[in-house]
Amino acid sequence: MPDNNRSFKAIFLLIILSLIWGTSFILIKQGLKVFAPTEVATLRVSAAFLFMLPVALTRLRGLTFQDYKTLLVSGLLGIFIPAFLFSTAQTKIDSSVAGVLNTLSPICTMIIGALFFGQRFRGWAILGTLIGLAGTVMLMLSRVGGSVTGINYYSLLIVAACLMYGSNLNWVKFRIHGLPALTITSVSILLIGPLALTYLLGFTNFTSKLGVVEGAWTSFGFVVLLGCMSTAVATYIFNALVKITTPLFASSVTYLMPIVSVGWGLLDGERLYAGHYVGMAAILSGVYLANRKKD
């Protein structure tokens, strides 16, 4: 693929991914109105599993035992464990703040890539990542009127999820070779799906809530949408993006997601302060600098 076409495709995928994943935090919040964090997490993965099952079954031919092992690791790091971490964290953290904290993923990607995958990053990449992170802090402070109220330790769960995402991003890029993005996505979900479905149906009160709790079916619909779009479709787009670009560029999606979260806040009647504009400008500048090519 010519460089110009590849760059255009990468930017297009990045924007679509930002829109989908930027909406996921609100969908989690809607699910938590009725279901427990473990129910939201397992329902999300189960929905993605059933959604991708027909595709996954057509992608098994030719896979080796080693392929299954690497795809299982990818499914656990990139989908299964973070689903539990985010749903648990959002019981104590606002959804928009969760989206902001998720911008730590590029930092985690750089650190893990340097420590375990022999990656080296240019000065522009480091500077851009730090500027983007500063923009994230500005957005976070703006959402609470510019004041700091103390550390919410549930935020550490999101930090852990970001470490998982950073690990999986490098894993897909440097350990899974020769497999199409659709195969990586569908088979990794196929491998973790039965775990989620078994837990959901055997160890939770999920089915009883559907029958007696008001609004349960609405919350159910939001989480199913979360699983199909934010887990299945978005993971495929993400893996496709990783295949045609660098881990750092792909992880830049987490810098654009807070802008989507702020947009949802506006639609929900929230005010937009000057700090939001400064933060979003810093985020976009950071994404540009982090992926700036050498002159």
CSV table of C-alpha atoms in Angstrom, one decimal:
chain,number,residue,atom,x,y,z
A,1,MET,CA,0.0,0.0,0.0
A,2,PRO,CA,1.5,3.5,-0.9
A,3,ASP,CA,2.5,5.6,2.0
A,4,ASN,CA,-0.1,8.3,1.4
A,5,ASN,CA,-3.0,5.7,1.2
A,6,ARG,CA,-1.6,4.0,4.3
A,7,SER,CA,-1.5,7.3,6.2
A,8,PHE,CA,-5.0,8.2,5.2
A,9,LYS,CA,-6.4,4.8,6.2
A,10,ALA,CA,-4.6,5.0,9.6
A,11,ILE,CA,-6.0,8.4,10.3
A,12,PHE,CA,-9.5,7.3,9.3
A,13,LEU,CA,-9.4,4.2,11.4
A,14,LEU,CA,-8.1,6.3,14.4
A,15,ILE,CA,-11.0,8.7,14.1
A,16,ILE,CA,-13.6,5.9,13.9
A,17,LEU,CA,-12.0,4.1,16.8
A,18,SER,CA,-12.0,7.2,18.9
A,19,LEU,CA,-15.7,7.7,18.3
A,20,ILE,CA,-16.6,4.1,19.3
A,21,TRP,CA,-14.3,3.8,22.3
A,22,GLY,CA,-15.0,7.3,23.5
A,23,THR,CA,-18.7,6.2,23.8
A,24,SER,CA,-17.9,3.0,25.7
A,25,PHE,CA,-17.6,4.7,29.1
A,26,ILE,CA,-21.1,6.0,29.0
A,27,LEU,CA,-22.4,2.6,27.9
A,28,ILE,CA,-20.6,1.0,30.9
A,29,LYS,CA,-22.2,3.6,33.2
A,30,GLN,CA,-25.6,2.8,31.8
A,31,GLY,CA,-25.0,-0.9,32.4
A,32,LEU,CA,-23.9,-0.3,36.0
A,33,LYS,CA,-27.3,1.3,36.8
A,34,VAL,CA,-28.7,-2.3,37.0
A,35,PHE,CA,-25.9,-4.8,36.9
A,36,ALA,CA,-22.9,-5.5,39.1
A,37,PRO,CA,-19.4,-4.8,37.7
A,38,THR,CA,-18.7,-8.5,37.1
A,39,GLU,CA,-22.0,-8.8,35.3
A,40,VAL,CA,-21.3,-5.9,33.0
A,41,ALA,CA,-17.8,-7.2,32.2
A,42,THR,CA,-18.9,-10.8,31.5
A,43,LEU,CA,-22.0,-9.7,29.6
A,44,ARG,CA,-19.9,-7.4,27.5
A,45,VAL,CA,-17.4,-10.2,26.6
A,46,SER,CA,-20.2,-12.7,26.1
A,47,ALA,CA,-22.0,-10.4,23.6
A,48,ALA,CA,-18.8,-9.9,21.7
A,49,PHE,CA,-18.3,-13.6,21.7
A,50,LEU,CA,-21.7,-14.5,20.3
A,51,PHE,CA,-21.4,-11.6,17.8
A,52,MET,CA,-18.1,-12.7,16.4
A,53,LEU,CA,-18.7,-16.5,16.7
A,54,PRO,CA,-19.7,-17.1,13.0
A,55,VAL,CA,-16.6,-15.2,11.8
A,56,ALA,CA,-14.3,-16.9,14.2
A,57,LEU,CA,-15.4,-20.4,13.1
A,58,THR,CA,-14.3,-19.6,9.6
A,59,ARG,CA,-10.9,-18.4,10.8
A,60,LEU,CA,-9.7,-21.5,12.6
A,61,ARG,CA,-8.3,-23.4,9.6
A,62,GLY,CA,-4.5,-23.4,9.5
A,63,LEU,CA,-3.9,-22.1,13.0
A,64,THR,CA,-1.2,-23.8,15.1
A,65,PHE,CA,-1.2,-24.5,18.8
A,66,GLN,CA,1.3,-21.6,19.2
A,67,ASP,CA,-1.2,-19.3,17.4
A,68,TYR,CA,-3.9,-20.3,19.9
A,69,LYS,CA,-1.6,-19.5,22.8
A,70,THR,CA,-0.6,-16.1,21.6
A,71,LEU,CA,-4.2,-15.2,20.7
A,72,LEU,CA,-5.4,-16.3,24.1
A,73,VAL,CA,-2.9,-14.0,25.7
A,74,SER,CA,-4.1,-11.2,23.5
A,75,GLY,CA,-7.7,-11.8,24.4
A,76,LEU,CA,-6.9,-11.8,28.1
A,77,LEU,CA,-4.7,-8.7,28.1
A,78,GLY,CA,-6.7,-6.6,25.6
A,79,ILE,CA,-10.3,-7.6,26.4
A,80,PHE,CA,-11.1,-9.9,29.3
A,81,ILE,CA,-9.2,-8.5,32.2
A,82,PRO,CA,-9.6,-4.8,31.3
A,83,ALA,CA,-13.4,-5.3,31.0
A,84,PHE,CA,-13.5,-6.2,34.8
A,85,LEU,CA,-11.1,-3.4,35.7
A,86,PHE,CA,-13.1,-0.7,34.0
A,87,SER,CA,-16.5,-1.8,35.1
A,88,THR,CA,-15.2,-2.0,38.7
A,89,ALA,CA,-13.5,1.3,38.6
A,90,GLN,CA,-16.6,3.1,37.2
A,91,THR,CA,-18.6,2.2,40.3
A,92,LYS,CA,-16.5,5.0,42.0
A,93,ILE,CA,-15.3,7.1,39.1
A,94,ASP,CA,-17.3,9.2,36.7
A,95,SER,CA,-17.3,7.8,33.2
A,96,SER,CA,-15.7,10.9,31.6
A,97,VAL,CA,-12.9,10.7,34.1
A,98,ALA,CA,-12.4,7.1,33.3
A,99,GLY,CA,-12.1,8.1,29.6
A,100,VAL,CA,-9.5,10.7,30.6
A,101,LEU,CA,-7.4,8.3,32.7
A,102,ASN,CA,-7.4,5.9,29.8
A,103,THR,CA,-5.0,8.3,28.0
A,104,LEU,CA,-2.2,6.7,30.1
A,105,SER,CA,-2.2,3.9,27.5
A,106,PRO,CA,0.4,5.5,25.2
A,107,ILE,CA,2.8,6.0,28.2
A,108,CYS,CA,2.3,2.4,29.1
A,109,THR,CA,2.8,1.3,25.5
A,110,MET,CA,6.1,3.2,25.4
A,111,ILE,CA,7.4,1.9,28.7
A,112,ILE,CA,6.5,-1.8,28.0
A,113,GLY,CA,7.8,-1.5,24.4
A,114,ALA,CA,11.1,-0.2,25.7
A,115,LEU,CA,11.4,-2.7,28.6
A,116,PHE,CA,10.3,-5.9,26.9
A,117,PHE,CA,10.2,-5.5,23.1
A,118,GLY,CA,13.4,-3.6,22.4
A,119,GLN,CA,11.6,-0.5,21.2
A,120,ARG,CA,13.3,2.9,21.0
A,121,PHE,CA,11.4,6.2,20.7
A,122,ARG,CA,12.4,9.5,19.2
A,123,GLY,CA,12.5,12.7,21.2
A,124,TRP,CA,9.4,14.0,19.4
A,125,ALA,CA,7.4,10.9,20.4
A,126,ILE,CA,8.3,11.3,24.0
A,127,LEU,CA,7.6,15.1,23.9
A,128,GLY,CA,4.3,14.5,22.2
A,129,THR,CA,3.2,11.9,24.6
A,130,LEU,CA,4.0,14.1,27.6
A,131,ILE,CA,2.1,17.0,26.0
A,132,GLY,CA,-0.8,14.8,25.4
A,133,LEU,CA,-0.7,13.6,29.0
A,134,ALA,CA,-0.6,17.2,30.2
A,135,GLY,CA,-3.7,17.9,28.2
A,136,THR,CA,-5.3,14.9,29.8
A,137,VAL,CA,-4.5,16.4,33.3
A,138,MET,CA,-6.0,19.7,32.2
A,139,LEU,CA,-9.2,18.0,31.1
A,140,MET,CA,-9.4,16.1,34.4
A,141,LEU,CA,-8.9,19.3,36.5
A,142,SER,CA,-11.4,21.2,34.4
A,143,ARG,CA,-14.1,18.6,35.0
A,144,VAL,CA,-13.8,19.3,38.8
A,145,GLY,CA,-13.5,23.1,38.4
A,146,GLY,CA,-9.8,23.1,38.5
A,147,SER,CA,-9.5,21.9,42.1
A,148,VAL,CA,-7.8,18.7,43.3
A,149,THR,CA,-9.9,16.7,45.8
A,150,GLY,CA,-7.5,13.8,46.4
A,151,ILE,CA,-6.7,10.5,44.9
A,152,ASN,CA,-9.4,8.0,44.1
A,153,TYR,CA,-7.7,4.7,44.5
A,154,TYR,CA,-10.2,3.1,42.1
A,155,SER,CA,-8.3,5.0,39.4
A,156,LEU,CA,-5.4,2.6,39.9
A,157,LEU,CA,-7.6,-0.1,38.3
A,158,ILE,CA,-7.7,2.0,35.2
A,159,VAL,CA,-3.9,2.4,35.4
A,160,ALA,CA,-3.7,-1.4,35.5
A,161,ALA,CA,-6.0,-1.7,32.5
A,162,CYS,CA,-3.8,0.7,30.6
A,163,LEU,CA,-0.8,-1.5,31.4
A,164,MET,CA,-2.8,-4.4,30.0
A,165,TYR,CA,-3.6,-2.4,26.8
A,166,GLY,CA,0.0,-1.4,26.4
A,167,SER,CA,1.2,-4.9,26.8
A,168,ASN,CA,-1.3,-6.3,24.3
A,169,LEU,CA,-0.5,-3.6,21.8
A,170,ASN,CA,3.1,-4.6,21.7
A,171,TRP,CA,2.2,-8.3,21.9
A,172,VAL,CA,0.0,-8.0,18.7
A,173,LYS,CA,2.6,-6.0,16.9
A,174,PHE,CA,5.7,-8.0,17.7
A,175,ARG,CA,4.5,-11.5,18.7
A,176,ILE,CA,1.6,-12.3,16.4
A,177,HIS,CA,2.9,-12.5,12.9
A,178,GLY,CA,1.2,-13.4,9.6
A,179,LEU,CA,-2.4,-13.4,10.9
A,180,PRO,CA,-5.0,-10.9,9.6
A,181,ALA,CA,-6.6,-8.5,12.0
A,182,LEU,CA,-10.0,-10.2,11.7
A,183,THR,CA,-8.5,-13.5,12.7
A,184,ILE,CA,-6.7,-12.0,15.7
A,185,THR,CA,-9.9,-10.3,16.9
A,186,SER,CA,-12.4,-13.1,16.3
A,187,VAL,CA,-10.3,-16.0,17.5
A,188,SER,CA,-9.0,-14.2,20.6
A,189,ILE,CA,-12.6,-13.4,21.5
A,190,LEU,CA,-13.6,-17.0,20.8
A,191,LEU,CA,-11.0,-18.2,23.3
A,192,ILE,CA,-12.1,-16.0,26.1
A,193,GLY,CA,-15.9,-15.9,25.4
A,194,PRO,CA,-16.8,-19.3,27.0
A,195,LEU,CA,-15.1,-18.1,30.3
A,196,ALA,CA,-17.2,-15.0,30.4
A,197,LEU,CA,-20.4,-16.8,29.4
A,198,THR,CA,-19.9,-19.5,32.0
A,199,TYR,CA,-19.3,-17.0,34.7
A,200,LEU,CA,-22.3,-14.8,33.7
A,201,LEU,CA,-24.8,-17.7,33.6
A,202,GLY,CA,-23.5,-19.8,36.4
A,203,PHE,CA,-22.2,-17.4,39.1
A,204,THR,CA,-24.3,-14.1,38.8
A,205,ASN,CA,-27.9,-13.0,39.3
A,206,PHE,CA,-28.0,-11.6,35.7
A,207,THR,CA,-31.0,-13.6,34.4
A,208,SER,CA,-33.2,-12.9,37.5
A,209,LYS,CA,-32.5,-9.2,37.2
A,210,LEU,CA,-33.8,-9.1,33.7
A,211,GLY,CA,-37.2,-10.3,34.9
A,212,VAL,CA,-37.7,-8.2,38.0
A,213,VAL,CA,-35.5,-5.1,38.0
A,214,GLU,CA,-37.0,-2.0,36.3
A,215,GLY,CA,-34.8,-0.8,33.4
A,216,ALA,CA,-32.9,-4.0,33.3
A,217,TRP,CA,-33.6,-4.6,29.6
A,218,THR,CA,-32.5,-1.1,28.7
A,219,SER,CA,-29.2,-1.6,30.6
A,220,PHE,CA,-28.9,-5.0,28.9
A,221,GLY,CA,-29.2,-3.3,25.5
A,222,PHE,CA,-26.5,-0.8,26.3
A,223,VAL,CA,-24.1,-3.5,27.4
A,224,VAL,CA,-24.8,-5.7,24.4
A,225,LEU,CA,-24.1,-2.6,22.2
A,226,LEU,CA,-20.9,-2.1,24.2
A,227,GLY,CA,-19.8,-5.7,23.6
A,228,CYS,CA,-20.6,-5.7,19.9
A,229,MET,CA,-19.2,-2.3,19.0
A,230,SER,CA,-16.7,-1.3,21.6
A,231,THR,CA,-15.3,-4.8,22.1
A,232,ALA,CA,-15.8,-6.8,18.9
A,233,VAL,CA,-15.8,-4.2,16.1
A,234,ALA,CA,-13.5,-1.7,17.7
A,235,THR,CA,-10.9,-4.4,18.6
A,236,TYR,CA,-10.9,-5.5,15.0
A,237,ILE,CA,-10.3,-1.9,13.8
A,238,PHE,CA,-7.6,-1.5,16.5
A,239,ASN,CA,-5.8,-4.6,15.4
A,240,ALA,CA,-6.0,-3.5,11.8
A,241,LEU,CA,-4.5,-0.2,12.8
A,242,VAL,CA,-1.7,-1.9,14.7
A,243,LYS,CA,-0.9,-3.9,11.6
A,244,ILE,CA,-0.4,-0.9,9.3
A,245,THR,CA,1.2,1.6,11.8
A,246,THR,CA,3.3,1.8,15.0
A,247,PRO,CA,2.1,0.8,18.5
A,248,LEU,CA,2.5,4.4,19.6
A,249,PHE,CA,0.3,5.8,16.8
A,250,ALA,CA,-2.4,3.2,17.5
A,251,SER,CA,-2.3,4.0,21.2
A,252,SER,CA,-2.9,7.6,20.3
A,253,VAL,CA,-6.6,6.8,20.1
A,254,THR,CA,-6.7,7.2,23.8
A,255,TYR,CA,-5.8,10.8,23.5
A,256,LEU,CA,-8.8,11.5,21.2
A,257,MET,CA,-11.3,9.5,23.3
A,258,PRO,CA,-11.6,12.2,26.1
A,259,ILE,CA,-12.7,14.7,23.4
A,260,VAL,CA,-15.5,12.3,22.6
A,261,SER,CA,-16.3,12.0,26.3
A,262,VAL,CA,-16.5,15.8,26.6
A,263,GLY,CA,-18.8,15.9,23.6
A,264,TRP,CA,-21.2,13.4,25.3
A,265,GLY,CA,-21.0,15.6,28.4
A,266,LEU,CA,-22.2,18.6,26.4
A,267,LEU,CA,-25.1,16.7,25.0
A,268,ASP,CA,-26.0,15.7,28.5
A,269,GLY,CA,-26.1,19.4,29.6
A,270,GLU,CA,-22.6,19.7,31.1
A,271,ARG,CA,-20.7,23.0,30.9
A,272,LEU,CA,-17.5,23.4,28.9
A,273,TYR,CA,-14.8,25.4,30.6
A,274,ALA,CA,-11.8,27.1,29.1
A,275,GLY,CA,-9.6,24.3,30.5
A,276,HIS,CA,-11.4,21.9,28.3
A,277,TYR,CA,-10.4,23.8,25.2
A,278,VAL,CA,-6.8,24.1,26.4
A,279,GLY,CA,-6.7,20.4,27.3
A,280,MET,CA,-8.2,19.2,23.9
A,281,ALA,CA,-5.7,21.5,22.0
A,282,ALA,CA,-2.8,20.0,24.0
A,283,ILE,CA,-4.1,16.5,23.3
A,284,LEU,CA,-4.3,17.0,19.5
A,285,SER,CA,-0.9,18.7,19.5
A,286,GLY,CA,0.6,15.8,21.4
A,287,VAL,CA,-0.9,13.2,19.0
A,288,TYR,CA,0.7,15.2,16.1
A,289,LEU,CA,4.1,15.5,17.7
A,290,ALA,CA,4.2,11.9,18.9
A,291,ASN,CA,3.7,10.7,15.3
A,292,ARG,CA,5.8,13.4,13.6
A,293,LYS,CA,8.2,12.0,11.0
A,294,LYS,CA,11.8,13.0,11.0
A,295,ASP,CA,12.5,15.9,8.6
